[in-house]
């Protein structure tokens, strides 16, 4: 029996190498041939980077309703605040499917993008990888909250699924793992509360980077963490100048993930309208 598994393992490693001859590692173990992350001791998707310890979050309570000044992006009924944008395509009617109080990624139709644009925000959303979704590493319930369309807080089944630390659920993708792994199991709703300060540019020059605070299922997992730049696979993130406000998007990574109760608040100084 042992020999069988060893042979199966060898065969799968060989198959991966055949698929990715130049990459040292895979998305379950992490990589050894990626560039160094600036200001950190780790490489991008580092195989040696420790996985955050698990913290079991408290039991979910009733869904909290949005505060009065929130812009409700999904109230359980329709996707009227969103468009679908396929890679390189024009905005179209949303292709993602609304079901019983939630909506679901329609794999490979394109990301879901808000019509409205935002800068500094507080964002609440809930997500779930449904029971029965299979796959491993980055292939199990992969989506993502793309703030300003580019700074990704990862969505992934990370309760019983291993991947590189900076690519698991609630990571700032390719940059920072969450402080702890507060994931709920597949088939249960996860909650993200995200507090984001937009970067500032003067022409091509970065004046101020973006910062993000993330609470996952009531557990703080990033505390005003500086973002290194736009999310990218196997490379060091960098900034490309963009507007003071940009659309929020949800990633289509070709896999099934559900979302519900999505609302956002603009953060402004109290004496500004
Ligand atoms: Mg993702």
XYZ file of N, CA and C and ligand atoms in Angstrom:
820
model
N 0.845 -1.213 0.000
C 0.000 0.000 0.000
C 0.875 1.256 0.000
N 1.936 1.218 0.865
C 2.853 2.360 0.956
C 3.482 2.648 -0.411
N 3.887 1.563 -1.092
C 4.529 1.711 -2.394
C 3.580 2.396 -3.374
N 2.309 2.004 -3.289
C 1.311 2.589 -4.202
C 1.275 4.113 -4.032
N 1.204 4.551 -2.764
C 1.101 5.992 -2.521
C 2.367 6.721 -2.959
N 3.522 6.058 -2.709
C 4.784 6.680 -3.149
C 4.798 6.836 -4.666
N 4.335 5.777 -5.343
C 4.302 5.841 -6.812
C 3.324 6.917 -7.274
N 2.171 6.990 -6.594
C 1.161 7.991 -6.956
C 1.725 9.395 -6.759
N 2.442 9.569 -5.639
C 3.045 10.877 -5.332
C 4.079 11.234 -6.397
N 4.952 10.249 -6.720
C 5.996 10.489 -7.725
C 5.353 10.847 -9.056
N 4.279 10.140 -9.402
C 3.603 10.391 -10.675
C 3.009 11.799 -10.689
N 2.413 12.205 -9.554
C 1.784 13.533 -9.533
C 2.851 14.619 -9.571
N 3.985 14.387 -8.886
C 5.062 15.384 -8.933
C 5.602 15.501 -10.355
N 5.744 14.336 -11.015
C 6.244 14.337 -12.386
C 5.280 15.103 -13.289
N 3.973 14.847 -13.071
C 2.962 15.504 -13.900
C 3.030 17.019 -13.720
N 3.207 17.454 -12.449
C 3.292 18.897 -12.196
C 4.517 19.493 -12.876
N 5.639 18.733 -12.785
C 6.855 19.266 -13.404
C 6.689 19.380 -14.908
N 5.968 18.385 -15.453
C 5.749 18.429 -16.895
C 4.899 19.658 -17.261
N 3.923 19.983 -16.361
C 3.067 21.139 -16.621
C 3.812 22.453 -16.416
N 4.635 22.495 -15.382
C 5.324 23.737 -15.017
C 6.820 23.467 -14.903
N 7.488 23.264 -16.020
C 8.892 22.845 -15.937
C 9.796 23.871 -15.277
N 9.403 25.168 -15.278
C 10.316 26.192 -14.777
C 10.050 26.562 -13.328
N 8.928 26.060 -12.744
C 8.560 26.501 -11.406
C 9.013 25.511 -10.345
N 9.729 26.003 -9.335
C 10.155 25.155 -8.234
C 9.102 25.227 -7.143
N 8.232 24.225 -7.105
C 7.174 24.185 -6.101
C 5.813 24.150 -6.759
N 4.779 24.159 -5.918
C 3.426 24.250 -6.449
C 2.587 25.013 -5.442
N 1.298 25.218 -5.790
C 0.526 26.131 -4.957
C 0.032 25.503 -3.660
N 0.298 24.202 -3.452
C -0.002 23.630 -2.131
C 1.190 23.787 -1.192
N 2.386 23.544 -1.726
C 3.581 23.606 -0.868
C 4.183 25.004 -0.809
N 3.965 25.810 -1.842
C 4.665 27.090 -1.975
C 5.858 26.931 -2.910
N 6.583 28.036 -3.098
C 7.642 28.065 -4.109
C 9.005 28.389 -3.483
N 10.068 27.996 -4.200
C 11.421 28.308 -3.733
C 12.182 29.182 -4.732
N 11.567 29.454 -5.873
C 12.289 30.183 -6.922
C 11.682 31.557 -7.211
N 10.911 32.075 -6.243
C 10.256 33.366 -6.444
C 11.132 34.488 -5.867
N 10.877 35.741 -6.243
C 11.728 36.836 -5.746
C 11.492 37.166 -4.269
N 12.475 37.829 -3.680
C 12.418 38.266 -2.289
C 11.361 39.358 -2.120
N 10.578 39.278 -1.036
C 9.633 40.353 -0.728
C 10.376 41.483 -0.031
N 10.256 42.712 -0.493
C 10.977 43.815 0.155
C 10.523 44.002 1.601
N 11.473 44.195 2.506
C 11.150 44.457 3.911
C 10.725 43.233 4.689
N 10.788 42.059 4.084
C 10.410 40.836 4.794
C 11.511 39.800 4.598
N 11.543 38.768 5.468
C 12.564 37.746 5.301
C 12.136 36.654 4.331
N 10.937 36.786 3.753
C 10.393 35.705 2.924
C 10.360 36.081 1.453
N 10.329 35.040 0.631
C 10.092 35.234 -0.800
C 8.588 35.239 -1.059
N 8.183 35.676 -2.246
C 6.781 35.613 -2.672
C 6.340 34.140 -2.648
N 5.202 33.861 -2.021
C 4.631 32.491 -1.909
C 5.649 31.497 -1.327
N 6.465 31.929 -0.396
C 7.594 31.141 0.114
C 7.143 29.805 0.713
N 7.729 28.722 0.225
C 7.407 27.384 0.744
C 7.798 27.260 2.212
N 8.813 28.037 2.633
C 9.301 27.921 4.012
C 8.560 28.832 4.978
N 7.690 29.699 4.457
C 6.992 30.646 5.337
C 5.989 29.884 6.198
N 6.043 30.048 7.533
C 5.137 29.276 8.379
C 3.680 29.633 8.111
N 2.820 28.620 8.187
C 1.390 28.875 8.069
C 0.902 29.461 9.379
N 0.003 30.471 9.303
C -0.521 31.050 10.544
C -1.223 29.985 11.384
N -1.148 30.163 12.707
C -1.828 29.195 13.571
C -3.325 29.358 13.432
N -4.031 28.281 13.719
C -5.489 28.311 13.595
C -6.127 28.870 14.852
N -7.132 29.704 14.662
C -7.945 30.175 15.775
C -9.392 29.855 15.411
N -10.082 29.131 16.259
C -11.495 28.843 15.993
C -12.300 30.079 16.330
N -12.978 30.662 15.333
C -13.769 31.862 15.634
C -14.988 31.499 16.463
N -15.640 32.523 17.038
C -16.870 32.280 17.772
C -17.973 31.817 16.839
N -19.030 31.309 17.404
C -20.150 30.851 16.579
C -20.777 32.050 15.876
N -21.193 31.878 14.620
C -21.834 32.993 13.934
C -23.173 33.335 14.586
N -23.435 34.641 14.679
C -24.729 35.087 15.206
C -25.634 35.404 14.023
N -26.745 36.012 14.281
C -27.621 36.429 13.188
C -26.889 37.440 12.317
N -27.201 37.469 11.051
C -26.621 38.463 10.151
C -26.956 39.857 10.637
N -25.919 40.700 10.752
C -26.159 42.074 11.177
C -26.574 42.904 9.961
N -27.590 43.736 10.131
C -28.036 44.594 9.021
C -27.035 45.724 8.835
N -26.930 46.281 7.613
C -25.985 47.370 7.363
C -26.364 48.627 8.129
N -25.378 49.448 8.498
C -25.692 50.736 9.119
C -26.375 51.669 8.119
N -27.005 52.713 8.644
C -27.876 53.563 7.826
C -27.150 54.251 6.670
N -25.861 54.582 6.858
C -25.175 55.315 5.785
C -24.387 54.396 4.851
N -24.610 53.105 4.969
C -23.897 52.171 4.082
C -24.521 52.174 2.695
N -23.687 51.948 1.695
C -24.179 51.680 0.346
C -24.299 50.162 0.265
N -25.531 49.686 0.146
C -25.741 48.239 0.133
C -25.466 47.724 -1.275
N -24.419 46.931 -1.402
C -24.019 46.444 -2.728
C -24.745 45.153 -3.096
N -25.214 44.432 -2.057
C -26.046 43.249 -2.320
C -26.915 42.998 -1.093
N -28.226 43.076 -1.329
C -29.162 42.922 -0.217
C -29.881 41.580 -0.265
N -29.354 40.661 -1.055
C -29.970 39.340 -1.126
C -30.857 39.164 -2.340
N -31.065 40.265 -3.087
C -32.074 40.174 -4.157
C -31.511 40.294 -5.575
N -30.655 41.291 -5.802
C -30.229 41.498 -7.198
C -28.819 42.077 -7.259
N -28.286 42.074 -8.476
C -26.916 42.565 -8.703
C -26.935 43.898 -9.452
N -27.937 44.735 -9.109
C -28.093 45.996 -9.844
C -26.941 46.979 -9.613
N -26.147 46.768 -8.565
C -25.014 47.671 -8.298
C -23.718 47.211 -8.988
N -23.836 46.139 -9.796
C -22.638 45.490 -10.334
C -22.722 45.299 -11.846
N -21.561 45.125 -12.453
C -21.474 44.661 -13.838
C -20.466 43.512 -13.888
N -20.536 42.748 -14.942
C -19.521 41.731 -15.201
C -18.514 42.311 -16.182
N -17.236 42.115 -15.893
C -16.211 42.539 -16.846
C -15.266 41.365 -17.084
N -15.357 40.786 -18.274
C -14.430 39.711 -18.644
C -13.086 40.337 -18.974
N -12.024 39.530 -18.930
C -10.680 40.055 -19.196
C -10.628 40.784 -20.543
N -10.235 42.038 -20.503
C -10.133 42.820 -21.724
C -11.480 43.198 -22.348
N -12.571 42.882 -21.628
C -13.893 43.122 -22.213
C -14.558 44.384 -21.696
N -15.708 44.667 -22.239
C -16.526 45.809 -21.825
C -17.481 45.378 -20.710
N -17.932 46.331 -19.887
C -18.912 45.980 -18.851
C -20.198 45.429 -19.474
N -20.699 44.377 -18.861
C -21.939 43.747 -19.331
C -22.843 43.508 -18.136
N -24.070 43.112 -18.417
C -24.984 42.685 -17.343
C -24.307 41.573 -16.540
N -24.477 41.588 -15.218
C -23.814 40.559 -14.409
C -24.185 39.150 -14.851
N -23.153 38.313 -14.946
C -23.365 36.913 -15.323
C -23.471 36.026 -14.089
N -23.025 36.542 -12.935
C -23.058 35.722 -11.729
C -24.517 35.515 -11.314
N -24.783 34.413 -10.646
C -26.164 33.996 -10.388
C -26.626 34.349 -8.972
N -27.790 35.008 -8.907
C -28.405 35.262 -7.603
C -29.292 34.075 -7.262
N -29.101 33.562 -6.053
C -29.947 32.451 -5.633
C -30.667 32.859 -4.363
N -30.726 32.002 -3.407
C -31.543 32.220 -2.219
C -30.839 33.148 -1.228
N -30.845 34.463 -1.505
C -30.236 35.423 -0.587
C -28.734 35.582 -0.745
N -28.157 34.921 -1.723
C -26.716 35.058 -1.975
C -26.494 35.098 -3.484
N -25.283 35.409 -3.899
C -24.936 35.240 -5.316
C -23.685 34.395 -5.422
N -23.538 33.825 -6.595
C -22.488 32.817 -6.769
C -21.671 33.151 -8.013
N -20.373 32.933 -7.930
C -19.494 33.130 -9.082
C -19.981 32.240 -10.229
N -20.109 32.806 -11.404
C -20.331 31.990 -12.602
C -18.948 31.811 -13.217
N -18.320 30.670 -12.977
C -16.903 30.512 -13.336
C -16.601 30.843 -14.793
N -15.497 31.575 -14.950
C -14.948 31.952 -16.263
C -15.872 32.863 -17.078
N -16.705 33.665 -16.383
C -17.494 34.671 -17.094
C -16.890 36.060 -16.916
N -15.954 36.191 -15.968
C -15.359 37.492 -15.697
C -15.677 37.961 -14.294
N -14.883 38.928 -13.833
C -15.067 39.419 -12.467
C -16.341 40.244 -12.346
N -16.801 40.383 -11.101
C -17.972 41.195 -10.815
C -17.468 42.534 -10.271
N -17.892 43.633 -10.878
C -17.302 44.946 -10.631
C -18.402 45.928 -10.216
N -18.154 46.732 -9.191
C -19.178 47.705 -8.789
C -19.262 48.830 -9.829
N -20.489 49.325 -10.039
C -20.660 50.470 -10.932
C -20.045 51.711 -10.297
N -20.193 51.805 -8.985
C -19.696 52.974 -8.259
C -18.219 52.778 -7.909
N -17.507 53.897 -7.771
C -16.087 53.833 -7.410
C -15.885 54.337 -5.989
N -14.829 53.843 -5.348
C -14.588 54.152 -3.939
C -13.101 54.404 -3.680
N -12.829 55.194 -2.634
C -11.463 55.417 -2.157
C -11.285 54.740 -0.804
N -11.262 55.554 0.280
C -11.151 54.972 1.625
C -12.494 54.353 2.004
N -12.450 53.124 2.475
C -13.723 52.422 2.726
C -13.696 51.545 3.980
N -14.911 51.288 4.461
C -15.195 50.161 5.341
C -16.079 49.229 4.517
N -15.697 47.965 4.447
C -16.430 47.001 3.624
C -16.795 45.784 4.466
N -18.035 45.374 4.351
C -18.485 44.142 5.008
C -18.970 43.181 3.931
N -18.543 41.940 4.013
C -19.127 40.921 3.138
C -18.981 39.562 3.776
N -19.796 38.650 3.297
C -19.758 37.275 3.785
C -19.565 36.363 2.582
N -18.776 35.316 2.766
C -18.505 34.407 1.649
C -18.473 32.972 2.136
N -18.727 32.085 1.212
C -18.736 30.659 1.538
C -18.269 29.843 0.338
N -17.444 28.851 0.618
C -17.146 27.842 -0.397
C -18.132 26.699 -0.146
N -19.055 26.464 -1.078
C -20.102 25.481 -0.791
C -19.552 24.072 -0.595
N -20.284 23.284 0.174
C -19.941 21.871 0.334
C -19.921 21.231 -1.050
N -19.011 20.317 -1.231
C -18.965 19.589 -2.501
C -17.969 20.169 -3.491
N -17.504 21.428 -3.249
C -16.460 21.984 -4.127
C -15.156 21.245 -3.830
N -14.529 20.738 -4.887
C -13.293 19.971 -4.697
C -12.109 20.743 -5.244
N -10.915 20.169 -5.079
C -9.701 20.819 -5.548
C -8.744 20.982 -4.378
N -7.535 21.467 -4.682
C -6.526 21.610 -3.638
C -5.711 22.875 -3.883
N -4.999 23.303 -2.835
C -4.143 24.482 -2.960
C -4.955 25.694 -3.377
N -4.495 26.389 -4.398
C -5.205 27.572 -4.885
C -6.453 27.190 -5.700
N -6.694 25.898 -5.819
C -7.802 25.411 -6.639
C -9.028 24.997 -5.861
N -9.192 25.491 -4.636
C -10.351 25.076 -3.842
C -11.092 26.304 -3.301
N -12.054 26.772 -4.094
C -12.852 27.916 -3.644
C -12.080 29.218 -3.736
N -11.311 29.386 -4.797
C -10.513 30.605 -4.965
C -11.366 31.713 -5.590
N -11.469 32.820 -4.881
C -12.011 34.054 -5.432
C -11.187 35.158 -4.772
N -11.754 36.303 -4.537
C -10.971 37.332 -3.865
C -11.693 38.653 -3.870
N -11.423 39.439 -2.830
C -11.955 40.790 -2.741
C -10.875 41.711 -3.293
N -11.139 42.273 -4.472
C -10.133 43.103 -5.139
C -10.480 44.570 -4.879
N -9.874 45.108 -3.808
C -10.165 46.487 -3.446
C -9.544 47.394 -4.511
N -10.306 48.394 -4.938
C -9.908 49.258 -6.053
C -9.584 48.428 -7.301
N -10.147 47.226 -7.353
C -9.947 46.358 -8.515
C -8.584 45.706 -8.578
N -7.738 45.857 -7.522
C -6.351 45.396 -7.661
C -5.676 44.940 -6.373
N -6.128 45.356 -5.202
C -5.457 44.950 -3.957
C -6.288 43.813 -3.372
N -5.768 42.572 -3.484
C -6.615 41.397 -3.222
C -6.488 40.867 -1.802
N -7.636 40.792 -1.132
C -7.750 40.010 0.094
C -8.282 38.651 -0.348
N -7.500 37.637 -0.138
C -7.802 36.328 -0.714
C -9.047 35.690 -0.112
N -9.812 35.062 -0.982
C -10.917 34.187 -0.588
C -10.534 32.785 -1.069
N -10.512 31.836 -0.140
C -10.081 30.467 -0.472
C -10.511 29.551 0.661
N -10.826 28.302 0.366
C -11.079 27.331 1.430
C -9.742 27.088 2.133
N -9.639 27.517 3.362
C -8.362 27.392 4.085
C -8.541 26.756 5.452
N -9.673 26.094 5.654
C -9.881 25.385 6.921
C -9.216 24.008 6.852
N -9.395 23.350 5.719
C -8.844 21.998 5.569
C -8.151 21.884 4.220
N -7.404 22.899 3.875
C -6.770 22.946 2.556
C -5.509 23.780 2.689
N -4.371 23.182 2.336
C -3.112 23.901 2.518
C -2.639 24.569 1.240
N -2.091 25.745 1.423
C -1.426 26.441 0.312
C -0.313 27.280 0.920
N 0.393 28.037 0.093
C 1.427 28.919 0.650
C 0.776 29.962 1.555
N 1.542 30.366 2.587
C 0.966 31.205 3.642
C 0.421 32.522 3.093
N 1.131 33.130 2.135
C 0.670 34.433 1.651
C -0.397 34.302 0.564
N -0.968 33.076 0.452
C -2.051 32.888 -0.515
C -3.287 32.258 0.090
N -3.296 32.074 1.415
C -4.462 31.442 2.030
C -5.548 32.484 2.293
N -6.688 32.045 2.762
C -7.807 32.950 3.008
C -7.359 34.101 3.901
N -7.818 35.295 3.568
C -7.567 36.525 4.320
C -6.127 37.029 4.196
N -5.315 36.371 3.363
C -3.987 36.940 3.106
C -4.150 38.180 2.224
N -3.157 39.080 2.328
C -3.000 40.116 1.308
C -2.197 39.397 0.236
N -2.853 39.011 -0.832
C -2.316 37.976 -1.716
C -0.879 38.262 -2.181
N -0.010 37.277 -1.907
C 1.368 37.354 -2.354
C 2.240 38.286 -1.534
N 1.686 38.794 -0.400
C 2.432 39.780 0.392
C 2.486 39.412 1.871
N 1.304 39.275 2.481
C 1.253 38.978 3.914
C 0.198 37.924 4.209
N 0.579 36.856 4.942
C -0.441 35.933 5.449
C -1.283 36.658 6.505
N -2.475 36.158 6.789
C -3.205 36.707 7.936
C -2.424 36.402 9.211
N -2.637 37.201 10.263
C -1.909 36.965 11.522
C -2.234 35.585 12.084
N -3.491 35.174 11.937
C -3.910 33.816 12.307
C -4.895 33.322 11.255
N -5.144 32.029 11.268
C -6.106 31.431 10.340
C -7.438 31.251 11.062
N -8.381 32.166 10.803
C -9.684 32.139 11.487
C -10.773 31.561 10.577
N -10.372 30.720 9.626
C -11.319 30.186 8.640
C -12.372 29.296 9.263
N -13.581 29.408 8.714
C -14.625 28.433 9.028
C -14.613 27.358 7.946
N -15.124 26.171 8.276
C -15.079 25.068 7.309
C -15.927 25.329 6.065
N -15.619 24.580 5.044
C -16.390 24.611 3.807
C -17.869 24.405 4.125
N -18.727 25.144 3.458
C -20.169 25.007 3.711
C -20.668 25.957 4.783
N -19.738 26.732 5.428
C -20.148 27.734 6.422
C -19.764 29.125 5.922
N -20.509 30.130 6.379
C -20.237 31.506 5.961
C -19.066 32.088 6.736
N -18.154 32.703 6.002
C -17.067 33.500 6.579
C -17.438 34.969 6.456
N -16.980 35.772 7.406
C -17.270 37.209 7.401
C -15.956 37.987 7.304
N -15.911 38.939 6.379
C -14.792 39.879 6.307
C -15.304 41.281 6.635
N -14.612 41.957 7.538
C -14.780 43.391 7.719
C -13.434 44.019 7.390
N -13.449 44.863 6.381
C -12.204 45.385 5.814
C -12.210 46.912 5.920
N -11.109 47.459 6.384
C -10.957 48.912 6.542
C -9.745 49.296 5.709
N -9.959 50.161 4.737
C -8.941 50.368 3.707
C -8.673 51.844 3.475
N -7.405 52.209 3.478
C -6.977 53.567 3.119
C -6.352 53.508 1.734
N -6.909 54.252 0.809
C -6.433 54.226 -0.580
C -5.037 54.854 -0.685
N -4.242 54.382 -1.647
C -2.940 55.022 -1.880
C -3.141 56.372 -2.560
N -2.093 57.184 -2.477
C -2.159 58.496 -3.145
C -0.978 58.628 -4.107
N -1.273 59.191 -5.259
C -0.258 59.358 -6.295
C -0.179 60.818 -6.714
N 1.019 61.212 -7.137
C 1.176 62.498 -7.800
C 1.777 62.163 -9.162
N 0.936 62.115 -10.188
C 1.409 61.632 -11.487
C 1.840 60.182 -11.356
N 3.078 59.898 -11.703
C 3.595 58.528 -11.623
C 4.152 58.198 -10.250
N 4.220 59.213 -9.379
C 4.897 59.034 -8.092
C 3.907 58.591 -7.008
N 4.330 57.591 -6.222
C 3.515 57.154 -5.085
C 3.788 58.079 -3.903
N 2.752 58.795 -3.466
C 2.925 59.698 -2.318
C 2.691 58.960 -1.006
N 1.709 58.053 -1.018
C 1.344 57.329 0.203
C 0.826 55.962 -0.210
N 1.367 54.875 0.389
C 0.860 53.548 0.020
C -0.530 53.319 0.604
N -1.137 52.210 0.202
C -2.425 51.805 0.770
C -2.179 51.050 2.080
N -3.153 51.147 2.989
C -3.109 50.385 4.244
C -4.416 49.646 4.394
N -4.340 48.462 4.994
C -5.573 47.695 5.186
C -5.601 47.019 6.550
N -6.797 47.032 7.121
C -7.091 46.301 8.346
C -8.175 45.293 7.987
N -7.977 44.053 8.408
C -8.959 43.019 8.062
C -9.350 42.251 9.312
N -10.672 42.106 9.514
C -11.206 41.279 10.587
C -11.923 40.101 9.928
N -11.483 38.894 10.265
C -12.028 37.668 9.666
C -12.791 36.911 10.747
N -14.081 36.804 10.572
C -14.922 36.109 11.566
C -14.708 36.661 12.973
N -14.588 37.991 13.065
C -14.437 38.629 14.375
C -13.015 38.625 14.912
N -12.059 38.116 14.140
C -10.665 38.016 14.591
C -9.807 38.929 13.713
N -9.046 39.847 14.333
C -8.211 40.735 13.518
C -7.064 39.946 12.888
N -6.914 40.071 11.596
C -5.867 39.323 10.901
C -4.865 40.225 10.165
N -5.202 41.494 9.971
C -4.226 42.499 9.517
C -4.547 43.785 10.245
N -3.529 44.424 10.775
C -3.725 45.663 11.509
C -3.003 46.795 10.798
N -3.755 47.584 10.065
C -3.210 48.696 9.267
C -1.892 48.287 8.585
N -1.997 47.206 7.861
C -0.834 46.684 7.138
C -0.614 47.484 5.851
N 0.623 47.900 5.655
C 0.950 48.586 4.405
C 0.910 47.592 3.250
N 0.264 47.968 2.175
C 0.184 47.108 0.986
C 1.344 47.454 0.054
N 1.970 46.414 -0.518
C 3.172 46.633 -1.334
C 2.846 47.041 -2.768
N 1.616 46.762 -3.187
C 1.231 47.089 -4.563
C 0.141 46.155 -5.022
N -0.136 46.196 -6.306
C -1.203 45.414 -6.906
C -0.905 43.913 -6.805
N -1.927 43.119 -6.462
C -1.740 41.672 -6.283
C -1.209 41.036 -7.566
N -0.219 40.144 -7.395
C 0.389 39.509 -8.564
C 0.907 38.138 -8.146
N 0.900 37.197 -9.085
C 1.333 35.823 -8.837
C 2.815 35.688 -9.126
N 3.576 35.176 -8.148
C 4.996 34.825 -8.305
C 5.909 36.018 -8.589
N 5.413 37.225 -8.364
C 6.264 38.408 -8.561
C 6.111 39.323 -7.362
N 7.003 40.296 -7.234
C 6.869 41.291 -6.176
C 5.859 42.345 -6.633
N 4.882 42.584 -5.763
C 3.840 43.554 -6.099
C 4.430 44.948 -6.217
N 3.893 45.730 -7.125
C 4.277 47.140 -7.188
C 3.055 47.991 -7.553
N 3.193 49.272 -7.307
C 2.085 50.184 -7.576
C 2.116 50.671 -9.017
N 0.940 50.750 -9.599
C 0.751 51.436 -10.868
C -0.273 52.532 -10.583
N 0.028 53.768 -10.912
C -0.886 54.858 -10.560
C -2.308 54.621 -11.072
N -3.273 55.046 -10.276
C -4.681 54.926 -10.659
C -5.454 56.042 -9.984
N -6.770 56.052 -10.202
C -7.593 57.131 -9.688
C -7.717 57.129 -8.174
N -8.182 58.259 -7.645
C -8.413 58.361 -6.203
C -9.560 57.445 -5.779
N -10.467 57.164 -6.718
C -11.547 56.211 -6.464
C -11.571 55.215 -7.624
N -11.784 53.958 -7.280
C -11.835 52.902 -8.296
C -12.904 51.896 -7.880
N -13.388 51.119 -8.840
C -14.402 50.105 -8.541
C -13.827 48.987 -7.678
N -14.684 48.460 -6.828
C -14.375 47.234 -6.081
C -14.726 46.071 -6.992
N -13.929 45.006 -6.965
C -14.340 43.834 -7.745
C -14.153 42.555 -6.950
N -14.873 41.535 -7.378
C -14.766 40.197 -6.815
C -14.197 39.308 -7.915
N -13.227 38.504 -7.527
C -12.442 37.765 -8.516
C -13.179 36.529 -9.039
N -13.076 36.329 -10.334
C -13.496 35.072 -10.952
C -12.236 34.257 -11.201
N -11.984 33.277 -10.335
C -10.809 32.424 -10.500
C -11.238 31.078 -11.071
N -12.432 31.065 -11.681
C -12.914 29.842 -12.327
C -13.496 28.836 -11.353
N -13.771 29.290 -10.128
C -14.256 28.354 -9.111
C -15.503 28.898 -8.425
N -16.242 27.992 -7.792
C -17.526 28.348 -7.209
C -17.362 28.868 -5.788
N -17.768 30.110 -5.586
C -17.780 30.736 -4.268
C -19.070 31.553 -4.189
N -19.646 31.636 -2.997
C -20.859 32.423 -2.795
C -20.570 33.651 -1.939
N -21.362 34.704 -2.161
C -21.254 35.930 -1.371
C -22.649 36.377 -0.943
N -22.706 37.056 0.202
C -23.968 37.664 0.629
C -23.667 38.856 1.538
N -24.728 39.622 1.830
C -24.638 40.723 2.789
C -23.415 41.616 2.538
N -23.380 42.228 1.375
C -22.230 43.058 0.978
C -22.613 44.529 1.095
N -21.898 45.245 1.957
C -22.151 46.684 2.054
C -20.848 47.428 2.292
N -20.889 48.709 1.963
C -19.657 49.491 1.987
C -19.974 50.882 2.525
N -19.062 51.463 3.249
C -19.197 52.845 3.708
C -17.991 53.632 3.232
N -18.253 54.841 2.759
C -17.144 55.727 2.422
C -16.593 56.310 3.715
N -15.267 56.329 3.849
C -14.651 56.911 5.039
C -14.123 58.291 4.682
N -14.682 59.288 5.350
C -14.255 60.679 5.108
C -14.102 61.354 6.448
N -13.277 62.411 6.514
C -13.244 63.195 7.754
C -14.646 63.660 8.103
N -14.940 63.775 9.404
C -16.325 64.017 9.822
C -16.897 65.334 9.317
N -15.998 66.307 9.005
C -16.521 67.610 8.578
C -16.570 67.730 7.056
N -16.396 66.604 6.369
C -16.527 66.630 4.895
C -17.793 65.884 4.500
N -18.536 66.406 3.537
C -19.800 65.759 3.161
C -19.561 64.400 2.482
Mg -7.957 34.770 -5.317
